[in-house]
């Protein structure tokens, strides 16, 4: 009920504003490069995405999602920091207690050293993920390599990163291992990341982010894809509809290799 109330409030605010879009940053006005140039030298800029869902009655559950993209753009370095968190709990009809059914935190940092071309760069990337229901204490990646803009058109831009790295993980103590398996693992990988942005209209954009980490040591390989449609709603707030798909080639025994998430959230840009 509350999420419908938030939507109604947004619609009502739009109705009473003379021209609510007159002070908006319109995606069609500035390219991604121009946005970074506009904020060059600032300590932090970016966006924060949040979603809250409460259900009561026959089914009682609480779900909270928080995601942030923070940037720094200096003369030589461009840095990108990500935070992605999900928490969900549901009422257990048998025990009459709340059971946590999702608890995940993902953080990453990437620094790009700009080359003379400005579109090309050398990057250093690292991430850390802790998912209570994955069977792992943590999994982490460190990689370095080369990045460039593969394509730039009137409405489309495609960027890529590619480079070698290391994968590290540790299986939880309460998970029983097969004979010969080690609880902590470390191995080499090749990381490829692709970012495609398409301007649908002056207020709407389509984003496709894809990252593949192919193990070179016979360990777990990972794939993550996020497909999103983002449209401005009111003030600095946009609405985002997204589909996220995750794949692990070697999940912990008893866990699924595939994981997907469909969501509608609000995004605040600053």
CSV table of C-alpha atoms in Angstrom, one decimal:
chain,number,residue,atom,x,y,z
A,1,UNK,CA,0.0,0.0,0.0
A,2,UNK,CA,2.7,2.4,0.9
A,3,UNK,CA,4.5,2.0,-2.4
A,4,UNK,CA,1.3,3.0,-4.2
A,5,UNK,CA,0.9,6.0,-1.9
A,6,UNK,CA,4.4,7.2,-2.9
A,7,UNK,CA,3.5,6.9,-6.6
A,8,UNK,CA,0.3,8.9,-6.0
A,9,UNK,CA,2.2,11.6,-4.2
A,10,UNK,CA,4.6,11.9,-7.2
A,11,UNK,CA,1.7,12.2,-9.6
A,12,UNK,CA,-0.1,14.8,-7.4
A,13,UNK,CA,3.0,16.9,-7.2
A,14,UNK,CA,3.4,16.8,-10.9
A,15,UNK,CA,-0.2,18.0,-11.4
A,16,UNK,CA,0.2,21.1,-9.2
A,17,UNK,CA,3.6,22.2,-10.7
A,18,UNK,CA,3.5,24.8,-13.5
A,19,UNK,CA,6.4,23.3,-15.4
A,20,UNK,CA,8.1,20.7,-13.2
A,21,UNK,CA,10.7,19.8,-15.8
A,22,UNK,CA,12.0,23.3,-16.4
A,23,UNK,CA,15.0,22.8,-13.9
A,24,UNK,CA,15.6,19.2,-14.8
A,25,UNK,CA,18.8,17.8,-16.2
A,26,UNK,CA,17.6,16.2,-19.4
A,27,UNK,CA,19.6,13.2,-20.5
A,28,UNK,CA,19.4,14.3,-24.1
A,29,UNK,CA,21.0,17.7,-23.4
A,30,UNK,CA,24.4,16.3,-22.2
A,31,UNK,CA,26.4,13.3,-23.2
A,32,UNK,CA,27.9,11.1,-20.5
A,33,UNK,CA,31.3,12.7,-21.2
A,34,UNK,CA,29.8,16.2,-20.9
A,35,UNK,CA,28.2,15.3,-17.6
A,36,UNK,CA,31.6,14.1,-16.2
A,37,UNK,CA,33.2,17.3,-17.6
A,38,UNK,CA,30.6,19.5,-15.9
A,39,UNK,CA,31.4,17.9,-12.5
A,40,UNK,CA,35.1,17.7,-13.0
A,41,UNK,CA,37.1,18.4,-9.9
A,42,UNK,CA,34.1,17.8,-7.5
A,43,UNK,CA,34.7,15.6,-4.6
A,44,UNK,CA,31.6,13.3,-5.3
A,45,UNK,CA,28.7,13.3,-7.7
A,46,UNK,CA,26.3,10.6,-8.9
A,47,UNK,CA,23.0,9.0,-7.9
A,48,UNK,CA,21.4,6.9,-5.2
A,49,UNK,CA,18.7,4.3,-5.8
A,50,UNK,CA,16.3,3.1,-3.2
A,51,UNK,CA,13.2,1.0,-2.9
A,52,UNK,CA,11.0,-0.1,0.0
A,53,UNK,CA,8.2,-2.7,0.0
A,54,UNK,CA,5.9,-3.5,2.9
A,55,UNK,CA,3.2,-6.2,2.8
A,56,UNK,CA,0.7,-6.9,5.5
A,57,UNK,CA,-2.3,-9.3,5.7
A,58,UNK,CA,-2.1,-12.8,4.4
A,59,UNK,CA,1.6,-12.3,3.7
A,60,UNK,CA,3.8,-10.1,5.8
A,61,UNK,CA,7.2,-9.1,4.5
A,62,UNK,CA,9.6,-6.2,4.4
A,63,UNK,CA,12.1,-5.6,1.6
A,64,UNK,CA,14.7,-2.8,1.3
A,65,UNK,CA,17.1,-2.0,-1.5
A,66,UNK,CA,19.8,0.6,-1.7
A,67,UNK,CA,22.2,1.2,-4.6
A,68,UNK,CA,24.6,4.1,-5.2
A,69,UNK,CA,26.9,5.2,-8.0
A,70,UNK,CA,29.4,7.8,-6.9
A,71,UNK,CA,32.0,9.4,-9.2
A,72,UNK,CA,35.1,11.6,-9.1
A,73,UNK,CA,36.5,13.1,-12.2
A,74,UNK,CA,39.9,14.8,-12.0
A,75,UNK,CA,42.4,15.8,-14.7
A,76,UNK,CA,44.1,12.4,-14.8
A,77,UNK,CA,41.9,10.0,-12.8
A,78,UNK,CA,38.3,9.1,-13.0
A,79,UNK,CA,37.0,7.0,-10.1
A,80,UNK,CA,33.7,5.1,-9.8
A,81,UNK,CA,32.4,3.6,-6.5
A,82,UNK,CA,29.4,1.3,-6.3
A,83,UNK,CA,27.3,0.1,-3.4
A,84,UNK,CA,24.4,-2.4,-3.8
A,85,UNK,CA,22.5,-3.7,-0.8
A,86,UNK,CA,19.4,-5.9,-0.5
A,87,UNK,CA,17.6,-7.0,2.7
A,88,UNK,CA,14.3,-8.9,3.0
A,89,UNK,CA,12.5,-10.6,5.8
A,90,UNK,CA,9.2,-12.5,5.8
A,91,UNK,CA,6.9,-13.6,8.6
A,92,UNK,CA,7.0,-17.4,9.3
A,93,UNK,CA,3.4,-18.6,9.8
A,94,UNK,CA,4.6,-21.6,11.8
A,95,UNK,CA,7.0,-19.9,14.3
A,96,UNK,CA,5.3,-16.5,14.1
A,97,UNK,CA,8.8,-15.0,13.8
A,98,UNK,CA,10.4,-13.0,11.1
A,99,UNK,CA,12.8,-14.9,8.9
A,100,UNK,CA,15.5,-13.1,6.9
A,101,UNK,CA,15.2,-14.4,3.3
A,102,UNK,CA,17.8,-12.1,1.6
A,103,UNK,CA,20.8,-10.2,2.9
A,104,UNK,CA,23.4,-9.1,0.4
A,105,UNK,CA,26.0,-6.3,0.3
A,106,UNK,CA,28.2,-5.6,-2.8
A,107,UNK,CA,30.8,-2.8,-3.0
A,108,UNK,CA,33.2,-2.0,-5.8
A,109,UNK,CA,35.8,0.7,-6.7
A,110,UNK,CA,37.4,1.4,-10.1
A,111,UNK,CA,40.0,4.0,-11.0
A,112,UNK,CA,40.6,4.9,-14.6
A,113,UNK,CA,43.9,6.6,-15.6
A,114,UNK,CA,43.2,8.7,-18.6
A,115,UNK,CA,45.4,8.4,-21.7
A,116,UNK,CA,46.0,11.1,-24.2
A,117,UNK,CA,43.0,10.0,-26.2
A,118,UNK,CA,40.8,10.7,-23.2
A,119,UNK,CA,38.4,8.0,-24.3
A,120,UNK,CA,41.0,5.3,-23.6
A,121,UNK,CA,42.3,4.5,-20.1
A,122,UNK,CA,44.1,2.0,-17.9
A,123,UNK,CA,41.9,0.8,-15.1
A,124,UNK,CA,42.2,-0.8,-11.6
A,125,UNK,CA,39.1,-2.6,-10.3
A,126,UNK,CA,38.2,-4.3,-7.1
A,127,UNK,CA,34.9,-5.6,-5.6
A,128,UNK,CA,33.7,-7.4,-2.5
A,129,UNK,CA,30.4,-9.3,-2.0
A,130,UNK,CA,28.9,-10.8,1.1
A,131,UNK,CA,25.7,-12.7,0.5
A,132,UNK,CA,24.3,-14.6,3.5
A,133,UNK,CA,22.5,-17.1,1.3
A,134,UNK,CA,25.2,-17.9,-1.2
A,135,UNK,CA,27.0,-20.3,1.1
A,136,UNK,CA,30.1,-18.1,1.0
A,137,UNK,CA,31.6,-15.9,3.6
A,138,UNK,CA,32.7,-13.5,0.8
A,139,UNK,CA,33.8,-13.4,-2.8
A,140,UNK,CA,36.1,-10.8,-4.2
A,141,UNK,CA,37.8,-9.7,-7.4
A,142,UNK,CA,40.8,-7.6,-8.2
A,143,UNK,CA,41.6,-6.8,-11.9
A,144,UNK,CA,43.5,-4.3,-14.0
A,145,UNK,CA,43.6,-3.7,-17.7
A,146,UNK,CA,42.6,-1.4,-20.6
A,147,UNK,CA,39.3,0.4,-21.3
A,148,UNK,CA,38.0,2.4,-24.2
A,149,UNK,CA,34.8,3.7,-25.9
A,150,UNK,CA,33.9,1.1,-28.5
A,151,UNK,CA,31.2,3.1,-30.2
A,152,UNK,CA,29.7,6.6,-30.0
A,153,UNK,CA,26.6,7.6,-32.0
A,154,UNK,CA,23.9,10.2,-31.8
A,155,UNK,CA,21.9,8.1,-29.2
A,156,UNK,CA,24.2,5.2,-28.3
A,157,UNK,CA,27.5,4.9,-26.5
A,158,UNK,CA,29.3,1.6,-25.8
A,159,UNK,CA,32.3,1.3,-23.4
A,160,UNK,CA,34.3,-1.7,-22.5
A,161,UNK,CA,37.0,-2.8,-20.1
A,162,UNK,CA,39.2,-5.9,-20.4
A,163,UNK,CA,42.0,-7.2,-18.3
A,164,UNK,CA,43.4,-10.0,-16.1
A,165,UNK,CA,42.8,-10.3,-12.4
A,166,UNK,CA,42.4,-12.5,-9.3
A,167,UNK,CA,39.3,-14.2,-7.8
A,168,UNK,CA,39.1,-14.9,-4.0
A,169,UNK,CA,36.4,-16.6,-2.0
A,170,UNK,CA,35.8,-18.4,1.3
A,171,UNK,CA,33.1,-21.0,2.0
A,172,UNK,CA,31.2,-20.6,5.2
A,173,UNK,CA,32.2,-22.8,8.2
A,174,UNK,CA,28.8,-24.4,8.4
A,175,UNK,CA,29.0,-25.7,4.8
A,176,UNK,CA,30.3,-29.3,4.5
A,177,UNK,CA,33.0,-29.6,1.9
A,178,UNK,CA,33.8,-32.6,-0.3
A,179,UNK,CA,37.1,-34.4,0.3
A,180,UNK,CA,40.0,-32.5,-1.3
A,181,UNK,CA,38.1,-29.1,-1.5
A,182,UNK,CA,39.6,-26.1,0.3
A,183,UNK,CA,37.5,-23.6,2.2
A,184,UNK,CA,39.5,-20.6,0.8
A,185,UNK,CA,40.2,-20.3,-2.9
A,186,UNK,CA,42.2,-18.0,-5.0
A,187,UNK,CA,42.8,-18.1,-8.8
A,188,UNK,CA,43.4,-16.1,-12.0
A,189,UNK,CA,40.7,-14.7,-14.2
A,190,UNK,CA,39.9,-12.6,-17.2
A,191,UNK,CA,37.5,-9.7,-16.6
A,192,UNK,CA,35.4,-8.1,-19.4
A,193,UNK,CA,32.9,-5.4,-18.7
A,194,UNK,CA,30.5,-3.7,-21.2
A,195,UNK,CA,28.4,-0.6,-20.7
A,196,UNK,CA,25.8,0.4,-23.3
A,197,UNK,CA,23.7,3.5,-22.9
A,198,UNK,CA,20.9,4.5,-25.3
A,199,UNK,CA,18.9,7.8,-25.2
A,200,UNK,CA,15.3,6.9,-25.7
A,201,UNK,CA,14.0,10.4,-25.3
A,202,UNK,CA,15.1,13.6,-23.6
A,203,UNK,CA,13.9,12.2,-20.2
A,204,UNK,CA,14.4,8.5,-20.6
A,205,UNK,CA,17.4,6.3,-21.2
A,206,UNK,CA,18.2,2.6,-21.5
A,207,UNK,CA,21.2,1.1,-19.8
A,208,UNK,CA,22.8,-2.3,-20.2
A,209,UNK,CA,25.7,-3.3,-18.0
A,210,UNK,CA,27.4,-6.6,-18.4
A,211,UNK,CA,30.4,-8.0,-16.7
A,212,UNK,CA,32.0,-11.4,-17.2
A,213,UNK,CA,34.8,-12.9,-15.0
A,214,UNK,CA,36.1,-16.1,-16.7
A,215,UNK,CA,38.2,-18.2,-14.4
A,216,UNK,CA,41.6,-19.3,-15.8
A,217,UNK,CA,42.2,-21.6,-12.8
A,218,UNK,CA,39.2,-23.9,-13.0
A,219,UNK,CA,37.4,-22.0,-10.2
A,220,UNK,CA,34.1,-20.2,-10.2
A,221,UNK,CA,33.3,-17.9,-13.2
A,222,UNK,CA,30.8,-15.1,-12.7
A,223,UNK,CA,28.4,-13.2,-15.0
A,224,UNK,CA,26.3,-10.2,-14.0
A,225,UNK,CA,23.9,-8.4,-16.2
A,226,UNK,CA,21.6,-5.4,-15.4
A,227,UNK,CA,19.1,-4.2,-17.9
A,228,UNK,CA,17.4,-0.9,-16.9
A,229,UNK,CA,15.0,1.8,-18.2
A,230,UNK,CA,15.3,5.1,-16.3
A,231,UNK,CA,12.8,7.9,-16.7
A,232,UNK,CA,12.7,11.3,-15.0
A,233,UNK,CA,9.7,11.8,-12.8
A,234,UNK,CA,9.9,14.9,-10.6
A,235,UNK,CA,12.8,17.2,-9.4
A,236,UNK,CA,16.0,15.2,-9.1
A,237,UNK,CA,14.1,12.0,-8.9
A,238,UNK,CA,13.8,9.3,-11.6
A,239,UNK,CA,12.0,6.0,-11.7
A,240,UNK,CA,14.0,2.9,-12.7
A,241,UNK,CA,12.7,-0.4,-13.9
A,242,UNK,CA,15.4,-3.1,-13.9
A,243,UNK,CA,16.2,-6.7,-14.4
A,244,UNK,CA,19.3,-8.2,-12.9
A,245,UNK,CA,20.7,-11.6,-13.7
A,246,UNK,CA,23.6,-13.3,-11.9
A,247,UNK,CA,25.3,-16.6,-12.8
A,248,UNK,CA,28.0,-18.6,-10.9
A,249,UNK,CA,29.5,-21.6,-12.7
A,250,UNK,CA,30.4,-23.4,-9.5
A,251,UNK,CA,27.9,-22.5,-6.8
A,252,UNK,CA,28.2,-24.0,-3.3
A,253,UNK,CA,26.5,-27.4,-3.0
A,254,UNK,CA,22.7,-26.9,-2.5
A,255,UNK,CA,22.7,-23.4,-4.0
A,256,UNK,CA,21.4,-22.4,-7.4
A,257,UNK,CA,23.9,-21.2,-10.1
A,258,UNK,CA,21.4,-18.6,-11.4
A,259,UNK,CA,19.9,-15.7,-9.5
A,260,UNK,CA,17.6,-13.0,-10.9
A,261,UNK,CA,15.9,-9.9,-9.6
A,262,UNK,CA,13.2,-7.7,-11.0
A,263,UNK,CA,12.6,-4.3,-9.4
A,264,UNK,CA,11.1,-0.8,-9.7
A,265,UNK,CA,12.9,1.8,-7.6
A,266,UNK,CA,13.4,5.6,-7.3
A,267,UNK,CA,16.7,7.2,-8.2
A,268,UNK,CA,17.9,10.5,-6.8
A,269,UNK,CA,20.7,12.2,-8.8
A,270,UNK,CA,23.0,14.9,-7.4
